[in-house]
Coordinates of C-alpha atoms in Angstrom, one line a residue:
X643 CA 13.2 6.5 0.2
X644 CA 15.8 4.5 2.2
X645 CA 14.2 6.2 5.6
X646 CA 10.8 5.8 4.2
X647 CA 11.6 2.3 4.1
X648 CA 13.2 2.2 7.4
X649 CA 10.7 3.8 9.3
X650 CA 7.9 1.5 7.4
X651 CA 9.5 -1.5 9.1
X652 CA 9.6 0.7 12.2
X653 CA 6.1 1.0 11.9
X654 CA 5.1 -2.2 11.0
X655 CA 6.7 -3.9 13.9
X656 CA 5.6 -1.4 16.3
X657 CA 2.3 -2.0 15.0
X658 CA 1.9 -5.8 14.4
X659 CA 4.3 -8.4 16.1
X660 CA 6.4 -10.8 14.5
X661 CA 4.9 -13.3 11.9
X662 CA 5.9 -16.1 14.2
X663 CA 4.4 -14.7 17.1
X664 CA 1.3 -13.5 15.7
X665 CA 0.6 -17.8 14.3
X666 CA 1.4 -18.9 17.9
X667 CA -1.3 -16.5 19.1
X668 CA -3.6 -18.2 16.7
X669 CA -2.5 -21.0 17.8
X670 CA -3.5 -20.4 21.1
X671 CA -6.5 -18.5 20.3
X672 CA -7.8 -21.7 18.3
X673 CA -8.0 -23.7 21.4
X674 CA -9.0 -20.3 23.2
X675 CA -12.3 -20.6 20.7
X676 CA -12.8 -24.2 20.0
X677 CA -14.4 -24.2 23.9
X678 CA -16.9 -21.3 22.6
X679 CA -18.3 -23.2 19.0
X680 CA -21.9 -23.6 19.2
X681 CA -23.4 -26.9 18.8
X682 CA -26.9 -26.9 16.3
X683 CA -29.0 -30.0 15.8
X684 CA -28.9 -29.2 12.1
X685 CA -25.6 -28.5 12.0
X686 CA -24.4 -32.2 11.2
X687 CA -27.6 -32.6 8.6
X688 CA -26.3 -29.8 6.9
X689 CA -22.7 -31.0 6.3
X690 CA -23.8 -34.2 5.5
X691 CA -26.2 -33.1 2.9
X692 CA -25.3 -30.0 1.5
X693 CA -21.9 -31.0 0.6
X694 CA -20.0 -33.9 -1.3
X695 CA -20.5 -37.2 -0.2
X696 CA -17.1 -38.6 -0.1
X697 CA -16.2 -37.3 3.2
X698 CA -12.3 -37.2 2.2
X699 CA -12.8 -34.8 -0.7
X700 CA -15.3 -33.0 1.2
X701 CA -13.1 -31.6 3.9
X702 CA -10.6 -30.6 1.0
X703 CA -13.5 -29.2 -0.9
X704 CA -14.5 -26.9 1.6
X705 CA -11.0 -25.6 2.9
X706 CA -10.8 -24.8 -1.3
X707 CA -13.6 -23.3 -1.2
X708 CA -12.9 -21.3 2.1
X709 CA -9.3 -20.0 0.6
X710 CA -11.5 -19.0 -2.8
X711 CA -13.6 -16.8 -1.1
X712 CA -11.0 -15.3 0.9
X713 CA -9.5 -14.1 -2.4
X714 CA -6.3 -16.4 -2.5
X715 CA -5.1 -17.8 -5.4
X716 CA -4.1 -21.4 -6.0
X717 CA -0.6 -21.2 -7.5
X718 CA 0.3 -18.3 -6.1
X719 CA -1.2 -18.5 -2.4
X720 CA -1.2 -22.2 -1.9
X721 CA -0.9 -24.9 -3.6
X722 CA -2.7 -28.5 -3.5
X723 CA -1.9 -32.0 -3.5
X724 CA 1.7 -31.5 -4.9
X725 CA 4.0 -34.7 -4.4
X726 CA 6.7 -34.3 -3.0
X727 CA 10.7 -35.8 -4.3
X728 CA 10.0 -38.4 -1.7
X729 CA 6.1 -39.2 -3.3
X730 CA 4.8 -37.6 -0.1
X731 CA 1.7 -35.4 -1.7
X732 CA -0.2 -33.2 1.3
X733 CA -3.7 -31.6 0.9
X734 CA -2.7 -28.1 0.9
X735 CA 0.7 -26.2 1.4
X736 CA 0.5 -22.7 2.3
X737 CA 2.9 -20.0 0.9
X738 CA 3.1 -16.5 2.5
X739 CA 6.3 -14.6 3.8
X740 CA 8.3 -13.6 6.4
X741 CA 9.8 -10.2 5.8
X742 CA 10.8 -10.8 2.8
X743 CA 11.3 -14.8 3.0
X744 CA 9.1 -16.9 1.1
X745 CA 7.8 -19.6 3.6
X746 CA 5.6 -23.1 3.6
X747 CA 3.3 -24.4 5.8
X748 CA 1.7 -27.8 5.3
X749 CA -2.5 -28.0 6.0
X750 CA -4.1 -31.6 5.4
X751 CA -7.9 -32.1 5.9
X752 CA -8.9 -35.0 8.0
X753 CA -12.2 -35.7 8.1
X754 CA -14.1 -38.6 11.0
X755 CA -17.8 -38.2 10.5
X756 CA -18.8 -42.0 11.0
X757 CA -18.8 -42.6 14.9
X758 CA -19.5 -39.3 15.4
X759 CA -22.8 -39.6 13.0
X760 CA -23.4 -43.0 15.7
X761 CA -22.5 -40.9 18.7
X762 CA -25.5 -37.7 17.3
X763 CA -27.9 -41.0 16.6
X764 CA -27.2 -43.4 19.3
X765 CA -30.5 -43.7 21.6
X766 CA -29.1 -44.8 24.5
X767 CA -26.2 -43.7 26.5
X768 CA -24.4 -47.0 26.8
X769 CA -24.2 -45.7 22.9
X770 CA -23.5 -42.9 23.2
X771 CA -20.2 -43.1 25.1
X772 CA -19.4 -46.2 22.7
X773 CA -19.5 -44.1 19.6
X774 CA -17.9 -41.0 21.1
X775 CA -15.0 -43.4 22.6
X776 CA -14.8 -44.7 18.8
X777 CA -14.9 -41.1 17.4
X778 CA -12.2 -40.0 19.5
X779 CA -9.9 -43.0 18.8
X780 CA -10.8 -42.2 15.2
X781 CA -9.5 -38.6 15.8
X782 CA -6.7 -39.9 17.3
X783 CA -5.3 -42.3 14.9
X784 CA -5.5 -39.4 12.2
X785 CA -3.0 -37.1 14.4
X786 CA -0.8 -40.2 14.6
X787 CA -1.5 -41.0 11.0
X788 CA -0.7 -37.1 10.5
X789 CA 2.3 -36.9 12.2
X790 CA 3.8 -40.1 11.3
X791 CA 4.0 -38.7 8.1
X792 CA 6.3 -36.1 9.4
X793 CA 5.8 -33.3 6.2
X794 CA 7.2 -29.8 8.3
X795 CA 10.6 -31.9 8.0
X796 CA 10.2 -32.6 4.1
X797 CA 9.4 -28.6 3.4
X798 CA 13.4 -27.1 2.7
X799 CA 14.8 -25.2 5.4
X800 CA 14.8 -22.1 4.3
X801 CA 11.1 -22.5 3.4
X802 CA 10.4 -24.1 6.1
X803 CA 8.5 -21.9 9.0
X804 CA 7.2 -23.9 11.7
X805 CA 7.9 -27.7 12.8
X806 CA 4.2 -28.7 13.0
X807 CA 1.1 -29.4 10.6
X808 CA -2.8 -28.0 10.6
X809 CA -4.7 -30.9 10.7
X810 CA -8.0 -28.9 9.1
X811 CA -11.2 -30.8 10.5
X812 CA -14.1 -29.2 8.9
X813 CA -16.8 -29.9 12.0
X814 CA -16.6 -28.1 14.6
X815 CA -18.9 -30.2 16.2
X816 CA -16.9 -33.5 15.3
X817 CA -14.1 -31.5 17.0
X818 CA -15.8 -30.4 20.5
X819 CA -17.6 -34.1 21.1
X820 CA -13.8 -34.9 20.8
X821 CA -12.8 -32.3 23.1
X822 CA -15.2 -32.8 25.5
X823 CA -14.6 -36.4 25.7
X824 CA -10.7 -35.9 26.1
X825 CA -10.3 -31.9 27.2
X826 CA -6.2 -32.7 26.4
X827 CA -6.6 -33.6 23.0
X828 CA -5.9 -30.6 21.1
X829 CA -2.5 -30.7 23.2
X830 CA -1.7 -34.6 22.8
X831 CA -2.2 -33.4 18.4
X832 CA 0.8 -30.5 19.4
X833 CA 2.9 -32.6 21.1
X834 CA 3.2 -34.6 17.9
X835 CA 3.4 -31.7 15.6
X836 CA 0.1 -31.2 14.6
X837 CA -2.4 -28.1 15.1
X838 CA -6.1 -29.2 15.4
X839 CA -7.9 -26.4 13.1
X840 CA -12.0 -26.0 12.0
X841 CA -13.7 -24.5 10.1
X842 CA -13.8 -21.0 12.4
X843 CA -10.9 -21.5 13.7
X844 CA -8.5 -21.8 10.8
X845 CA -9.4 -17.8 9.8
X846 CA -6.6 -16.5 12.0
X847 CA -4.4 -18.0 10.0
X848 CA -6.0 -16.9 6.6
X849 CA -5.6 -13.5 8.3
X850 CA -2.1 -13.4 8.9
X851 CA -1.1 -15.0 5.5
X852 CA -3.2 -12.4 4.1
X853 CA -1.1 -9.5 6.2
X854 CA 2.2 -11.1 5.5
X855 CA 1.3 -10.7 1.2
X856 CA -0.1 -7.3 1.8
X857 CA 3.0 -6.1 3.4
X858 CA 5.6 -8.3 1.2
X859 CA 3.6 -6.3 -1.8
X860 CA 4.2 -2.7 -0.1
X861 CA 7.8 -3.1 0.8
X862 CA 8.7 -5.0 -3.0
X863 CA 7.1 -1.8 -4.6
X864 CA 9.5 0.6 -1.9
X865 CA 12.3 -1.3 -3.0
X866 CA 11.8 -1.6 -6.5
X867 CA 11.1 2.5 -6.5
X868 CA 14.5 2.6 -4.7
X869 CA 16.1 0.5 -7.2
X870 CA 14.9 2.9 -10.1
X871 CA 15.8 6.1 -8.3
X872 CA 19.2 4.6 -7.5
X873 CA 19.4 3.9 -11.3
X874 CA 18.3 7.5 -12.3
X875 CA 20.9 8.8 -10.0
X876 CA 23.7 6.3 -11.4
X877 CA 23.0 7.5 -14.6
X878 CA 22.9 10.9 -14.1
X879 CA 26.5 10.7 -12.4
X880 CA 27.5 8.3 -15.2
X881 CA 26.5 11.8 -18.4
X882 CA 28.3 14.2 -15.5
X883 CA 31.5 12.6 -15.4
X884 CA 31.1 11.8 -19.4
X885 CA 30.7 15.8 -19.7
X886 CA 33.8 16.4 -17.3
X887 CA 35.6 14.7 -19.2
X888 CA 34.5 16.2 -22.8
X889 CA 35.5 19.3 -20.9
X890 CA 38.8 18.5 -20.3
X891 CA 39.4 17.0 -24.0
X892 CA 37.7 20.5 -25.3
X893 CA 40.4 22.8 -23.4
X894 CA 43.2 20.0 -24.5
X895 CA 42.3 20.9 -28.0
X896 CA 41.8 24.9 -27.4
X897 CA 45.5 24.6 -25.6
X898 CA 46.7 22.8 -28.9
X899 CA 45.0 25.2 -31.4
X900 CA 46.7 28.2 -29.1
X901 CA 50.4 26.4 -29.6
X902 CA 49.5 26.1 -33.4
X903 CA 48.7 30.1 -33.6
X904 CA 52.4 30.6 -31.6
X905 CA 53.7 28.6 -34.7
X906 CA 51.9 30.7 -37.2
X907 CA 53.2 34.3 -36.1
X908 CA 55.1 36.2 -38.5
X909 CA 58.2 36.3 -36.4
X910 CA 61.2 34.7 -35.1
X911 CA 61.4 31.0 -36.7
X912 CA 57.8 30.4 -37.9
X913 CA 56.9 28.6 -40.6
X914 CA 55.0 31.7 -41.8
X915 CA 58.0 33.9 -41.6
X916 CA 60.1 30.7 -44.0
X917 CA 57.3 30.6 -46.2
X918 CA 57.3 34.1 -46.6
X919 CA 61.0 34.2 -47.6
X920 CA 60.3 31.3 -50.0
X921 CA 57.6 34.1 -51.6
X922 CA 59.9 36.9 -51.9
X923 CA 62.5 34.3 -53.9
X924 CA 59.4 34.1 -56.1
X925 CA 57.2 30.9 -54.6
X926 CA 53.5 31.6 -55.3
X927 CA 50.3 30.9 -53.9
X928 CA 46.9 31.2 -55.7
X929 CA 45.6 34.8 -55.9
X930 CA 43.2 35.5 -52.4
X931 CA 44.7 32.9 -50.5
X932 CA 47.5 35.0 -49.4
X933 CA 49.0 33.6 -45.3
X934 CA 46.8 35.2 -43.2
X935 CA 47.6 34.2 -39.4
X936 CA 44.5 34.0 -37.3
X937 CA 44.9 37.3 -34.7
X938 CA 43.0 36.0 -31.8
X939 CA 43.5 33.0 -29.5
X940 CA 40.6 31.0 -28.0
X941 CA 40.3 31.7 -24.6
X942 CA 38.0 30.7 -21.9
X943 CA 35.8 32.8 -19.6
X944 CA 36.0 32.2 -15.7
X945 CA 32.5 31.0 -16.4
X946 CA 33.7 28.8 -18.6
X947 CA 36.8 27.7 -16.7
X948 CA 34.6 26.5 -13.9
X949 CA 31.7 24.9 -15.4
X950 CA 34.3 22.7 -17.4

């Protein structure tokens, strides 16, 4: 079971790369897809109608919703809005593991729909680079807001996986009029410690998480089945030496009984040849009980020599 085990994390590495290195290349391959997110004219009517008003909760709302239907469970999975010793109290904090380390990872939804509502509206194009410049500053001042806030440093070290944040923003559209008005923005947010995510591109994460459960699960059931046959074995080696040693008391008290029989012999200075003197000078003893000495010692087989 111990090889099984060995040559699962064999496998497993030779199969998927480290948990580290598999979140940098989502990383990377967020920024890789943010440049291929289709823009629909109804996109923006959508989000504005067909979800909560308050655009705060709303981007909350739907990353709770997206973890729901991707079968995590809050408690166990993630957890949300928990405040902190120092009152700090972020949107989300992912749990998931590497190897068998139990890690964190902060996630807190950020939301800027107004100037970027202007920019979709605006009629001119004097506007239209007014309200984009104002949805970008508005962008911006949440990844400084973000990262002033400083919450990979506030997670326990040995919880603690990464030294950046996911700011979640959860319109891609909001997101590429930002890009495309400053193409270095998704690198000026990871400079500060912060990771721009949408919508789309937060499911490489939710992939890996989900990978790093699924194998934590596999290897805890390896080792606890390891645990139990170690037990079984200890156990069984615990009843062989118990029987050893029942052996060795049982030939002790075989070797004794053999000594008492020598004792018993009707000759030399036995107490059976005294008492039988004491019997001719007229001691009795009740009729039928006359002092018989056993004839046979108790010996032991080679069979059983050797299984005792």
């Amino acid at each position: 079971m111990k090889k099984a085990l060995s040559d699962n994390e064999i496998n497993n590495v030779k199969t998927t790369t480290e948990l580290k290195s598999q979140l940098e290349l989502a990383v990377k391959e967020m920024s890789a897809r943010t440049a291929d997110i289709g823009a629909k004219a109804d996109s923006l009517s959508e989000a504005l109608t067909g979800r909560p008003k308050v655009q705060g909760c709303w981007g909350e709302n739907l990353l709770d919703d997206i973890l729901s239907k991707e079968g995590f469970e809050r408690g166990l999975h993630y957890d949300r809005e928990v405040t902190g010793e120092d009152l700090s109290r972020p949107d989300f904090v992912f749990h998931f593991y590497d190897g068998m380390e139990k890690k964190d990872l902060v996630v807190d939804s950020k939301v800027s729909l107004t100037a970027f509502v202007e920019y979709m509206n605006a009629d001119s194009e004097e506007d239209r680079k007014t309200a984009l410049d104002k949805h970008l500053k508005s962008v911006k001042k949440h990844i400084d807001e973000l990262s002033g806030k400083n919450y990979a440093s506030k997670i326990d070290k040995s919880k603690r996986f990464a030294d950046y944040v996911i700011m979640f923003m959860p319109v891609d559209m909001a997101y590429r009029a930002a890009i495309d008005a400053d193409y270095t923005l998704w690198q000026y947010a990871y400079s500060k410690g912060v990771v721009i995510a949408t919508e789309q591109t937060i499911m490489p994460f939710m992939k890996v998480i989900r990978l790093t459960w699924n194998k934590y699960s596999q290897d805890s059931n390896v080792m606890e089945i390891m645990q139990a046959a170690d037990a079984i074995v200890e156990r069984v080696g615990l009843f062989y030496d118990s029987y050893k040693e029942l052996g060795r008391r049982l030939k002790a008290v075989y070797g004794e009984y053999n000594k008492g029989i020598i004792k018993l012999e009707d000759k030399g200075p036995s107490i059976t040849t005294s008492a039988r003197k004491l019997i001719k000078l007229g001691a009795k003893r009740a009729q039928g009980k006359e002092l018989l000495v056993p004839e046979e010692h108790l010996l032991l087989s080679e069979e059983e020599e050797i299984g005792l």
